[in-house]
């Protein structure tokens, strides 16, 4: 047992922190929000040059072979900077699915391009009727002579419009298993509705009507894709947890500074005991969140049950803490907190998006209970 | 004790329903349902305000001699409840519920004759100039100055978070007219014409993306001395009197119940994947409904006591506290009910006149902005921390 970061991990943290502090300013965020995809292509190229896009990709495919810990280090910094570049969509989810489930030639064709920054991916899985049940997919794939035909609809595809390939989940017609397909979004029959996403970046909804795909669009073989989806989403939960930690810590730091500086009734806000205790509770939540994000990362490659319990445990715990920290940060800033005058609102929104993504705290408590063999519904 | 209404009250309820049906067209209800801000935009409320004015119902709480309808507490209750459940636009409280009672209580006969009818008709649209950048919770530390110059005050300084200053033609403001040992002294309550030279308004966007509040700058703004309310230097007393009206609006449970019903309907709908089937959502719907039941009973107890001539006292702080917390619980539940669609941001405003098709249904569109803007409920009109302080002093004697 040793939780000291390696030299490489320390360097990664330093360079990520430096990048956020020096480059990822509020002004850049403002510019990014106006970009058509909600992020900057130039920054994405910088990510590639820094080796961040190659980080979790194996060396055989032009990557660095890092793991969930390294991703967590980056994501925490991204949280501090409210980074809107689609690292989660392209690298964690997209490349993650290809690495986990793709055929050898698909990995060879796709992963090096993710690593060098020339390819964006996205994952279209969520459906409105399914809410957060990963196993429920109503989008249907029918096998035809020359390939597949997809029908259905997807919601909140993270950064889908920026992607050249969207990985779409569908159920093989007549109660078959889940499959994944590589879908270029300009395929006939695809209607893409893009919108800005809460807290930064974009997302889109997809309508799929009689969408013909060639046989080799199938990602992987004809085995059930659900285990791969669960594994990749568990890793995404660990990554998002780390990102949330970065945001929570920033809100704590900002609120601490603000309540020490702002005076009402002739004394700093933080001189009031109720405010001090509130700040203390915020810091306890931050600390627990940090522990849970680390735990989920350390167990990202464990066997599915253990991995799932750690990921859902992290999502449940950090979700609750994120909500407390975000709401109290706003509250303690007074009217300043509920306006766009400060960044507090931006963090609040991004943490709200974090809470929603892949299901809220109660959803993950239920999954945790189920994975632990407890009766749950 | 009895919760049912007398026959006369039930007849009144039918009158109110008929009146609402005749005067609030469907497009206005739709606009109101899509309004994500704390207050409704003036264009949503003008028609309703006019109808209320013609009917003599514009100011339910005012004495009859000034144009109030002379309703019993039960009638007021019925009116508010019917309006809430019909989704009628909320009239801005700044005229009728805030400055109106102050003018009635402390204004000169000329001020009453001039301003009160203009509040009733909606001709004047008021904003509230209390808070300043350095003076929020500690309001009486305010610094905006009014210096006497002949028949005028000359006002310099700045107000902030001023709701609808960009719509208003009038502001009631607390300003410092002299420096006294106690900071609550030397404050005066004045009425300012927003068209006066020297006033500039800077818009401030709220967290939900709405333009609702502003910063207002005063640069040698001349205000006639006749627009001082009551005595110079007594403004703090009048201002606090008004805050009690602002806090203890009295009948808020009906609007909360209507808002919860909206969330409940959404939770049962296919467009949320029938969120109510999630046991967590179902329990929270019940939990909040019970909170509203408790609030409603407290409101009824207060109304009943007032009917017997008792003073509601510190309960206004208690109501303000619970109303704002329950409001936030409702909007938060709404966010959890819409699930994935909470991530969708619609940046254009107003939501009822979008010229493109948004990515989500009408019912879902205002849910997230309402939640975001709803965080303000525990801040404006005195924060929850300050309300708890007041309750601990006035109720618990601490
Ligand atoms: C949407 C919105 C609309 C508004 N509209 C108007 C308007 O029309 N006109 C107007 O005049 N004002 C308006 N306000 C301003 C509002 O009244 C103030 O925001 C409020 O009084 C709090 O002041 P502040 O924002 O400066 O917070 P601060 O007073 O700086 O307080 C910051 C935090 O510290 C806490 N705090 C402060 N003092 C203490 C203490 N002694 N003990 C414990 N905790 C404490 C507060 O509770 C809060 O959490 C509006 C505000 C909002 C958000």
mmCIF file of N, CA and C in Angstrom, chain A residues 84-200:
data_model
loop_
_atom_site.group_PDB
_atom_site.id
_atom_site.type_symbol
_atom_site.label_atom_id
_atom_site.label_comp_id
_atom_site.label_asym_id
_atom_site.label_seq_id
_atom_site.Cartn_x
_atom_site.Cartn_y
_atom_site.Cartn_z
ATOM 1 N N UNK A 84 -13.907 23.094 -21.188
ATOM 2 C CA UNK A 84 -15.046 22.621 -21.981
ATOM 3 C C UNK A 84 -14.618 21.736 -23.153
ATOM 4 N N UNK A 85 -13.321 21.522 -23.344
ATOM 5 C CA UNK A 85 -12.884 20.630 -24.423
ATOM 6 C C UNK A 85 -13.368 19.213 -24.107
ATOM 7 N N UNK A 86 -13.765 18.476 -25.156
ATOM 8 C CA UNK A 86 -14.498 17.219 -24.927
ATOM 9 C C UNK A 86 -13.608 16.038 -24.572
ATOM 10 N N UNK A 87 -12.862 16.160 -23.499
ATOM 11 C CA UNK A 87 -11.958 15.098 -23.094
ATOM 12 C C UNK A 87 -12.747 13.850 -22.696
ATOM 13 N N UNK A 88 -13.828 14.063 -21.957
ATOM 14 C CA UNK A 88 -14.632 12.917 -21.511
ATOM 15 C C UNK A 88 -15.225 12.198 -22.733
ATOM 16 N N UNK A 89 -15.835 12.972 -23.644
ATOM 17 C CA UNK A 89 -16.533 12.367 -24.784
ATOM 18 C C UNK A 89 -15.557 11.610 -25.689
ATOM 19 N N UNK A 90 -14.441 12.267 -26.035
ATOM 20 C CA UNK A 90 -13.540 11.668 -27.017
ATOM 21 C C UNK A 90 -12.611 10.629 -26.395
ATOM 22 N N UNK A 91 -11.963 11.017 -25.315
ATOM 23 C CA UNK A 91 -10.890 10.161 -24.793
ATOM 24 C C UNK A 91 -11.428 9.097 -23.824
ATOM 25 N N UNK A 92 -12.188 9.549 -22.827
ATOM 26 C CA UNK A 92 -12.610 8.596 -21.792
ATOM 27 C C UNK A 92 -13.698 7.666 -22.334
ATOM 28 N N UNK A 93 -14.755 8.252 -22.917
ATOM 29 C CA UNK A 93 -15.862 7.408 -23.379
ATOM 30 C C UNK A 93 -15.549 6.793 -24.746
ATOM 31 N N UNK A 94 -15.254 7.652 -25.712
ATOM 32 C CA UNK A 94 -15.077 7.185 -27.095
ATOM 33 C C UNK A 94 -13.922 6.208 -27.226
ATOM 34 N N UNK A 95 -12.714 6.704 -26.945
ATOM 35 C CA UNK A 95 -11.541 5.838 -27.063
ATOM 36 C C UNK A 95 -11.634 4.673 -26.083
ATOM 37 N N UNK A 96 -12.240 4.934 -24.924
ATOM 38 C CA UNK A 96 -12.417 3.867 -23.930
ATOM 39 C C UNK A 96 -13.225 2.708 -24.497
ATOM 40 N N UNK A 97 -14.306 3.030 -25.196
ATOM 41 C CA UNK A 97 -15.151 1.974 -25.766
ATOM 42 C C UNK A 97 -14.433 1.224 -26.882
ATOM 43 N N UNK A 98 -13.718 1.975 -27.703
ATOM 44 C CA UNK A 98 -12.988 1.327 -28.799
ATOM 45 C C UNK A 98 -11.932 0.389 -28.213
ATOM 46 N N UNK A 99 -11.209 0.861 -27.214
ATOM 47 C CA UNK A 99 -10.165 0.031 -26.606
ATOM 48 C C UNK A 99 -10.761 -1.187 -25.914
ATOM 49 N N UNK A 100 -11.909 -0.987 -25.290
ATOM 50 C CA UNK A 100 -12.522 -2.058 -24.511
ATOM 51 C C UNK A 100 -13.201 -3.093 -25.393
ATOM 52 N N UNK A 101 -13.835 -2.613 -26.455
ATOM 53 C CA UNK A 101 -14.760 -3.491 -27.182
ATOM 54 C C UNK A 101 -14.418 -3.627 -28.664
ATOM 55 N N UNK A 102 -13.548 -2.757 -29.204
ATOM 56 C CA UNK A 102 -13.321 -2.724 -30.648
ATOM 57 C C UNK A 102 -12.519 -3.917 -31.160
ATOM 58 N N UNK A 103 -12.625 -4.164 -32.455
ATOM 59 C CA UNK A 103 -11.796 -5.191 -33.102
ATOM 60 C C UNK A 103 -10.407 -4.603 -33.315
ATOM 61 N N UNK A 104 -9.442 -5.495 -33.532
ATOM 62 C CA UNK A 104 -8.056 -5.044 -33.661
ATOM 63 C C UNK A 104 -7.913 -3.975 -34.732
ATOM 64 N N UNK A 105 -8.563 -4.173 -35.881
ATOM 65 C CA UNK A 105 -8.368 -3.189 -36.962
ATOM 66 C C UNK A 105 -9.063 -1.868 -36.617
ATOM 67 N N UNK A 106 -10.119 -1.944 -35.807
ATOM 68 C CA UNK A 106 -10.794 -0.692 -35.406
ATOM 69 C C UNK A 106 -9.915 0.088 -34.434
ATOM 70 N N UNK A 107 -9.322 -0.625 -33.523
ATOM 71 C CA UNK A 107 -8.398 0.048 -32.601
ATOM 72 C C UNK A 107 -7.268 0.704 -33.380
ATOM 73 N N UNK A 108 -6.726 -0.051 -34.331
ATOM 74 C CA UNK A 108 -5.585 0.467 -35.102
ATOM 75 C C UNK A 108 -5.981 1.685 -35.926
ATOM 76 N N UNK A 109 -7.223 1.696 -36.398
ATOM 77 C CA UNK A 109 -7.646 2.819 -37.247
ATOM 78 C C UNK A 109 -8.016 4.041 -36.416
ATOM 79 N N UNK A 110 -8.530 3.817 -35.209
ATOM 80 C CA UNK A 110 -9.131 4.938 -34.466
ATOM 81 C C UNK A 110 -8.213 5.492 -33.371
ATOM 82 N N UNK A 111 -7.639 4.619 -32.567
ATOM 83 C CA UNK A 111 -6.951 5.106 -31.363
ATOM 84 C C UNK A 111 -5.780 6.048 -31.661
ATOM 85 N N UNK A 112 -4.944 5.764 -32.665
ATOM 86 C CA UNK A 112 -3.844 6.710 -32.939
ATOM 87 C C UNK A 112 -4.354 8.097 -33.318
ATOM 88 N N UNK A 113 -5.507 8.122 -33.970
ATOM 89 C CA UNK A 113 -6.049 9.436 -34.373
ATOM 90 C C UNK A 113 -6.598 10.200 -33.170
ATOM 91 N N UNK A 114 -7.123 9.477 -32.196
ATOM 92 C CA UNK A 114 -7.529 10.162 -30.961
ATOM 93 C C UNK A 114 -6.276 10.705 -30.277
ATOM 94 N N UNK A 115 -5.263 9.855 -30.210
ATOM 95 C CA UNK A 115 -4.039 10.253 -29.510
ATOM 96 C C UNK A 115 -3.404 11.486 -30.141
ATOM 97 N N UNK A 116 -3.445 11.589 -31.486
ATOM 98 C CA UNK A 116 -2.786 12.759 -32.107
ATOM 99 C C UNK A 116 -3.738 13.946 -32.269
ATOM 100 N N UNK A 117 -4.944 13.802 -31.812
ATOM 101 C CA UNK A 117 -5.861 14.948 -31.792
ATOM 102 C C UNK A 117 -6.641 15.150 -33.074
ATOM 103 N N UNK A 118 -6.514 14.236 -34.035
ATOM 104 C CA UNK A 118 -7.181 14.475 -35.322
ATOM 105 C C UNK A 118 -8.597 13.906 -35.379
ATOM 106 N N UNK A 119 -9.001 13.166 -34.351
ATOM 107 C CA UNK A 119 -10.332 12.546 -34.405
ATOM 108 C C UNK A 119 -11.099 12.791 -33.100
ATOM 109 N N UNK A 120 -12.354 13.256 -33.269
ATOM 110 C CA UNK A 120 -13.251 13.371 -32.114
ATOM 111 C C UNK A 120 -14.273 12.249 -32.140
ATOM 112 N N UNK A 121 -14.533 11.710 -30.974
ATOM 113 C CA UNK A 121 -15.549 10.657 -30.842
ATOM 114 C C UNK A 121 -16.629 11.126 -29.869
ATOM 115 N N UNK A 122 -17.753 10.414 -29.868
ATOM 116 C CA UNK A 122 -18.782 10.676 -28.863
ATOM 117 C C UNK A 122 -19.529 9.374 -28.630
ATOM 118 N N UNK A 123 -20.277 9.323 -27.540
ATOM 119 C CA UNK A 123 -20.990 8.103 -27.182
ATOM 120 C C UNK A 123 -22.470 8.425 -27.036
ATOM 121 N N UNK A 124 -23.288 7.807 -27.879
ATOM 122 C CA UNK A 124 -24.732 8.030 -27.845
ATOM 123 C C UNK A 124 -25.405 6.805 -27.242
ATOM 124 N N UNK A 125 -25.752 6.922 -25.983
ATOM 125 C CA UNK A 125 -26.348 5.773 -25.307
ATOM 126 C C UNK A 125 -27.674 6.135 -24.622
ATOM 127 N N UNK A 126 -27.685 7.258 -23.893
ATOM 128 C CA UNK A 126 -28.862 7.623 -23.100
ATOM 129 C C UNK A 126 -30.102 7.795 -23.959
ATOM 130 N N UNK A 127 -31.198 7.348 -23.407
ATOM 131 C CA UNK A 127 -32.500 7.568 -24.043
ATOM 132 C C UNK A 127 -33.448 8.089 -22.981
ATOM 133 N N UNK A 128 -34.383 8.922 -23.411
ATOM 134 C CA UNK A 128 -35.270 9.562 -22.441
ATOM 135 C C UNK A 128 -36.044 8.535 -21.623
ATOM 136 N N UNK A 129 -36.625 7.567 -22.302
ATOM 137 C CA UNK A 129 -37.496 6.616 -21.599
ATOM 138 C C UNK A 129 -36.705 5.742 -20.629
ATOM 139 N N UNK A 130 -35.411 5.563 -20.890
ATOM 140 C CA UNK A 130 -34.603 4.693 -20.029
ATOM 141 C C UNK A 130 -34.179 5.390 -18.759
ATOM 142 N N UNK A 131 -34.328 6.736 -18.761
ATOM 143 C CA UNK A 131 -33.726 7.541 -17.688
ATOM 144 C C UNK A 131 -32.272 7.119 -17.497
ATOM 145 N N UNK A 132 -31.898 6.535 -16.341
ATOM 146 C CA UNK A 132 -30.462 6.258 -16.160
ATOM 147 C C UNK A 132 -30.141 4.765 -16.144
ATOM 148 N N UNK A 133 -31.097 3.965 -16.586
ATOM 149 C CA UNK A 133 -30.901 2.523 -16.631
ATOM 150 C C UNK A 133 -30.037 2.177 -17.858
ATOM 151 N N UNK A 134 -28.792 1.776 -17.599
ATOM 152 C CA UNK A 134 -27.856 1.542 -18.710
ATOM 153 C C UNK A 134 -28.284 0.374 -19.596
ATOM 154 N N UNK A 135 -29.019 -0.558 -19.015
ATOM 155 C CA UNK A 135 -29.359 -1.758 -19.778
ATOM 156 C C UNK A 135 -30.571 -1.553 -20.674
ATOM 157 N N UNK A 136 -31.293 -0.460 -20.431
ATOM 158 C CA UNK A 136 -32.501 -0.260 -21.235
ATOM 159 C C UNK A 136 -32.185 0.586 -22.466
ATOM 160 N N UNK A 137 -32.278 -0.042 -23.620
ATOM 161 C CA UNK A 137 -32.046 0.650 -24.879
ATOM 162 C C UNK A 137 -33.175 0.272 -25.822
ATOM 163 N N UNK A 138 -33.902 1.280 -26.267
ATOM 164 C CA UNK A 138 -35.012 0.999 -27.184
ATOM 165 C C UNK A 138 -34.616 1.194 -28.645
ATOM 166 N N UNK A 139 -33.484 1.832 -28.874
ATOM 167 C CA UNK A 139 -33.015 1.979 -30.260
ATOM 168 C C UNK A 139 -32.706 0.575 -30.801
ATOM 169 N N UNK A 140 -33.184 0.332 -32.011
ATOM 170 C CA UNK A 140 -33.121 -1.025 -32.550
ATOM 171 C C UNK A 140 -32.156 -1.094 -33.737
ATOM 172 N N UNK A 141 -31.405 -2.189 -33.802
ATOM 173 C CA UNK A 141 -30.538 -2.455 -34.959
ATOM 174 C C UNK A 141 -31.051 -3.718 -35.657
ATOM 175 N N UNK A 142 -31.366 -3.576 -36.937
ATOM 176 C CA UNK A 142 -31.791 -4.747 -37.729
ATOM 177 C C UNK A 142 -30.677 -5.116 -38.675
ATOM 178 N N UNK A 143 -30.358 -6.401 -38.716
ATOM 179 C CA UNK A 143 -29.306 -6.832 -39.638
ATOM 180 C C UNK A 143 -29.934 -7.028 -41.017
ATOM 181 N N UNK A 144 -29.318 -6.440 -42.027
ATOM 182 C CA UNK A 144 -29.790 -6.624 -43.411
ATOM 183 C C UNK A 144 -28.624 -7.184 -44.213
ATOM 184 N N UNK A 145 -28.889 -7.472 -45.487
ATOM 185 C CA UNK A 145 -27.896 -8.163 -46.313
ATOM 186 C C UNK A 145 -26.526 -7.484 -46.264
ATOM 187 N N UNK A 146 -26.507 -6.134 -46.445
ATOM 188 C CA UNK A 146 -25.214 -5.461 -46.565
ATOM 189 C C UNK A 146 -24.828 -4.703 -45.296
ATOM 190 N N UNK A 147 -25.475 -5.005 -44.185
ATOM 191 C CA UNK A 147 -25.075 -4.306 -42.969
ATOM 192 C C UNK A 147 -26.189 -4.228 -41.939
ATOM 193 N N UNK A 148 -26.426 -2.989 -41.466
ATOM 194 C CA UNK A 148 -27.365 -2.788 -40.366
ATOM 195 C C UNK A 148 -28.275 -1.600 -40.657
ATOM 196 N N UNK A 149 -29.476 -1.638 -40.056
ATOM 197 C CA UNK A 149 -30.375 -0.490 -40.131
ATOM 198 C C UNK A 149 -30.763 -0.117 -38.701
ATOM 199 N N UNK A 150 -30.534 1.150 -38.339
ATOM 200 C CA UNK A 150 -30.812 1.626 -36.978
ATOM 201 C C UNK A 150 -32.048 2.514 -36.956
ATOM 202 N N UNK A 151 -32.866 2.327 -35.922
ATOM 203 C CA UNK A 151 -34.020 3.199 -35.700
ATOM 204 C C UNK A 151 -34.124 3.505 -34.209
ATOM 205 N N UNK A 152 -34.376 4.755 -33.894
ATOM 206 C CA UNK A 152 -34.552 5.105 -32.479
ATOM 207 C C UNK A 152 -34.141 6.532 -32.219
ATOM 208 N N UNK A 153 -33.808 6.828 -30.970
ATOM 209 C CA UNK A 153 -33.426 8.192 -30.614
ATOM 210 C C UNK A 153 -32.528 8.203 -29.392
ATOM 211 N N UNK A 154 -31.620 9.142 -29.360
ATOM 212 C CA UNK A 154 -30.686 9.283 -28.240
ATOM 213 C C UNK A 154 -30.745 10.712 -27.727
ATOM 214 N N UNK A 155 -30.512 10.877 -26.440
ATOM 215 C CA UNK A 155 -30.483 12.233 -25.874
ATOM 216 C C UNK A 155 -29.141 12.508 -25.205
ATOM 217 N N UNK A 156 -28.879 13.778 -25.040
ATOM 218 C CA UNK A 156 -27.678 14.303 -24.365
ATOM 219 C C UNK A 156 -26.407 13.524 -24.723
ATOM 220 N N UNK A 157 -26.157 13.463 -26.020
ATOM 221 C CA UNK A 157 -24.901 12.895 -26.501
ATOM 222 C C UNK A 157 -23.842 13.977 -26.286
ATOM 223 N N UNK A 158 -22.937 13.750 -25.368
ATOM 224 C CA UNK A 158 -21.965 14.783 -25.009
ATOM 225 C C UNK A 158 -21.078 15.108 -26.210
ATOM 226 N N UNK A 159 -21.047 16.382 -26.579
ATOM 227 C CA UNK A 159 -20.196 16.879 -27.660
ATOM 228 C C UNK A 159 -20.329 16.071 -28.948
ATOM 229 N N UNK A 160 -21.546 15.636 -29.221
ATOM 230 C CA UNK A 160 -21.788 14.782 -30.393
ATOM 231 C C UNK A 160 -21.535 15.478 -31.713
ATOM 232 N N UNK A 161 -21.839 16.754 -31.808
ATOM 233 C CA UNK A 161 -21.715 17.413 -33.107
ATOM 234 C C UNK A 161 -20.260 17.612 -33.501
ATOM 235 N N UNK A 162 -19.375 17.646 -32.507
ATOM 236 C CA UNK A 162 -17.957 17.825 -32.818
ATOM 237 C C UNK A 162 -17.317 16.518 -33.296
ATOM 238 N N UNK A 163 -18.037 15.411 -33.145
ATOM 239 C CA UNK A 163 -17.435 14.100 -33.415
ATOM 240 C C UNK A 163 -17.575 13.699 -34.881
ATOM 241 N N UNK A 164 -16.503 13.096 -35.418
ATOM 242 C CA UNK A 164 -16.591 12.526 -36.771
ATOM 243 C C UNK A 164 -17.212 11.133 -36.721
ATOM 244 N N UNK A 165 -17.084 10.494 -35.582
ATOM 245 C CA UNK A 165 -17.683 9.172 -35.389
ATOM 246 C C UNK A 165 -18.422 9.186 -34.056
ATOM 247 N N UNK A 166 -19.713 8.833 -34.097
ATOM 248 C CA UNK A 166 -20.465 8.701 -32.847
ATOM 249 C C UNK A 166 -20.702 7.212 -32.609
ATOM 250 N N UNK A 167 -20.353 6.756 -31.436
ATOM 251 C CA UNK A 167 -20.584 5.345 -31.099
ATOM 252 C C UNK A 167 -21.999 5.237 -30.534
ATOM 253 N N UNK A 168 -22.869 4.543 -31.281
ATOM 254 C CA UNK A 168 -24.278 4.465 -30.916
ATOM 255 C C UNK A 168 -24.597 3.066 -30.408
ATOM 256 N N UNK A 169 -25.297 3.009 -29.295
ATOM 257 C CA UNK A 169 -25.739 1.697 -28.808
ATOM 258 C C UNK A 169 -27.124 1.403 -29.367
ATOM 259 N N UNK A 170 -27.360 0.134 -29.674
ATOM 260 C CA UNK A 170 -28.677 -0.287 -30.160
ATOM 261 C C UNK A 170 -28.876 -1.744 -29.790
ATOM 262 N N UNK A 171 -30.144 -2.111 -29.670
ATOM 263 C CA UNK A 171 -30.452 -3.496 -29.338
ATOM 264 C C UNK A 171 -30.794 -4.236 -30.617
ATOM 265 N N UNK A 172 -30.229 -5.400 -30.778
ATOM 266 C CA UNK A 172 -30.526 -6.173 -31.971
ATOM 267 C C UNK A 172 -32.004 -6.548 -31.929
ATOM 268 N N UNK A 173 -32.671 -6.366 -33.073
ATOM 269 C CA UNK A 173 -34.116 -6.537 -33.149
ATOM 270 C C UNK A 173 -34.554 -7.853 -32.515
ATOM 271 N N UNK A 174 -35.762 -7.839 -31.990
ATOM 272 C CA UNK A 174 -36.391 -9.013 -31.370
ATOM 273 C C UNK A 174 -35.641 -9.492 -30.131
ATOM 274 N N UNK A 175 -35.397 -8.539 -29.242
ATOM 275 C CA UNK A 175 -34.886 -8.899 -27.918
ATOM 276 C C UNK A 175 -33.456 -9.385 -27.882
ATOM 277 N N UNK A 176 -32.668 -9.003 -28.853
ATOM 278 C CA UNK A 176 -31.265 -9.424 -28.879
ATOM 279 C C UNK A 176 -30.422 -8.637 -27.902
ATOM 280 N N UNK A 177 -29.119 -8.815 -28.002
ATOM 281 C CA UNK A 177 -28.211 -8.140 -27.087
ATOM 282 C C UNK A 177 -27.901 -6.728 -27.572
ATOM 283 N N UNK A 178 -27.188 -5.997 -26.710
ATOM 284 C CA UNK A 178 -26.776 -4.640 -27.074
ATOM 285 C C UNK A 178 -25.572 -4.701 -27.991
ATOM 286 N N UNK A 179 -25.525 -3.806 -28.952
ATOM 287 C CA UNK A 179 -24.367 -3.677 -29.838
ATOM 288 C C UNK A 179 -23.964 -2.202 -29.897
ATOM 289 N N UNK A 180 -22.760 -1.990 -30.333
ATOM 290 C CA UNK A 180 -22.279 -0.622 -30.553
ATOM 291 C C UNK A 180 -21.950 -0.455 -32.022
ATOM 292 N N UNK A 181 -22.265 0.731 -32.552
ATOM 293 C CA UNK A 181 -22.014 1.002 -33.965
ATOM 294 C C UNK A 181 -21.278 2.321 -34.111
ATOM 295 N N UNK A 182 -20.386 2.354 -35.096
ATOM 296 C CA UNK A 182 -19.692 3.610 -35.406
ATOM 297 C C UNK A 182 -20.512 4.347 -36.448
ATOM 298 N N UNK A 183 -20.997 5.511 -36.040
ATOM 299 C CA UNK A 183 -21.919 6.254 -36.911
ATOM 300 C C UNK A 183 -21.333 7.618 -37.261
ATOM 301 N N UNK A 184 -21.029 7.849 -38.541
ATOM 302 C CA UNK A 184 -20.685 9.226 -38.934
ATOM 303 C C UNK A 184 -21.978 10.034 -38.912
ATOM 304 N N UNK A 185 -21.998 11.182 -38.215
ATOM 305 C CA UNK A 185 -23.275 11.874 -38.006
ATOM 306 C C UNK A 185 -23.929 12.399 -39.285
ATOM 307 N N UNK A 186 -23.165 12.459 -40.406
ATOM 308 C CA UNK A 186 -23.808 12.942 -41.631
ATOM 309 C C UNK A 186 -24.466 11.807 -42.426
ATOM 310 N N UNK A 187 -24.566 10.628 -41.835
ATOM 311 C CA UNK A 187 -25.245 9.513 -42.497
ATOM 312 C C UNK A 187 -26.721 9.853 -42.728
ATOM 313 N N UNK A 188 -27.253 9.417 -43.873
ATOM 314 C CA UNK A 188 -28.663 9.688 -44.171
ATOM 315 C C UNK A 188 -29.552 9.080 -43.093
ATOM 316 N N UNK A 189 -30.589 9.838 -42.709
ATOM 317 C CA UNK A 189 -31.527 9.339 -41.694
ATOM 318 C C UNK A 189 -31.201 9.803 -40.293
ATOM 319 N N UNK A 190 -30.056 10.472 -40.131
ATOM 320 C CA UNK A 190 -29.666 10.983 -38.814
ATOM 321 C C UNK A 190 -30.073 12.451 -38.700
ATOM 322 N N UNK A 191 -30.858 12.785 -37.695
ATOM 323 C CA UNK A 191 -31.133 14.199 -37.414
ATOM 324 C C UNK A 191 -30.464 14.535 -36.086
ATOM 325 N N UNK A 192 -29.614 15.543 -36.141
ATOM 326 C CA UNK A 192 -28.830 15.904 -34.958
ATOM 327 C C UNK A 192 -29.277 17.274 -34.476
ATOM 328 N N UNK A 193 -29.733 17.356 -33.227
ATOM 329 C CA UNK A 193 -30.111 18.648 -32.633
ATOM 330 C C UNK A 193 -29.077 19.003 -31.584
ATOM 331 N N UNK A 194 -28.305 20.033 -31.901
ATOM 332 C CA UNK A 194 -27.199 20.427 -31.022
ATOM 333 C C UNK A 194 -27.652 21.559 -30.092
ATOM 334 N N UNK A 195 -27.117 21.577 -28.887
ATOM 335 C CA UNK A 195 -27.423 22.680 -27.971
ATOM 336 C C UNK A 195 -26.271 22.859 -26.996
ATOM 337 N N UNK A 196 -26.141 24.066 -26.442
ATOM 338 C CA UNK A 196 -25.145 24.254 -25.392
ATOM 339 C C UNK A 196 -25.557 23.443 -24.167
ATOM 340 N N UNK A 197 -24.558 22.954 -23.464
ATOM 341 C CA UNK A 197 -24.818 22.062 -22.340
ATOM 342 C C UNK A 197 -24.637 22.823 -21.034
ATOM 343 N N UNK A 198 -25.421 22.482 -20.044
ATOM 344 C CA UNK A 198 -25.329 23.097 -18.728
ATOM 345 C C UNK A 198 -23.893 23.003 -18.211
ATOM 346 N N UNK A 199 -23.306 24.146 -17.882
ATOM 347 C CA UNK A 199 -21.972 24.137 -17.302
ATOM 348 C C UNK A 199 -20.839 24.141 -18.313
ATOM 349 N N UNK A 200 -21.133 24.191 -19.602
ATOM 350 C CA UNK A 200 -20.068 24.298 -20.604
ATOM 351 C C UNK A 200 -20.051 23.125 -21.559
#
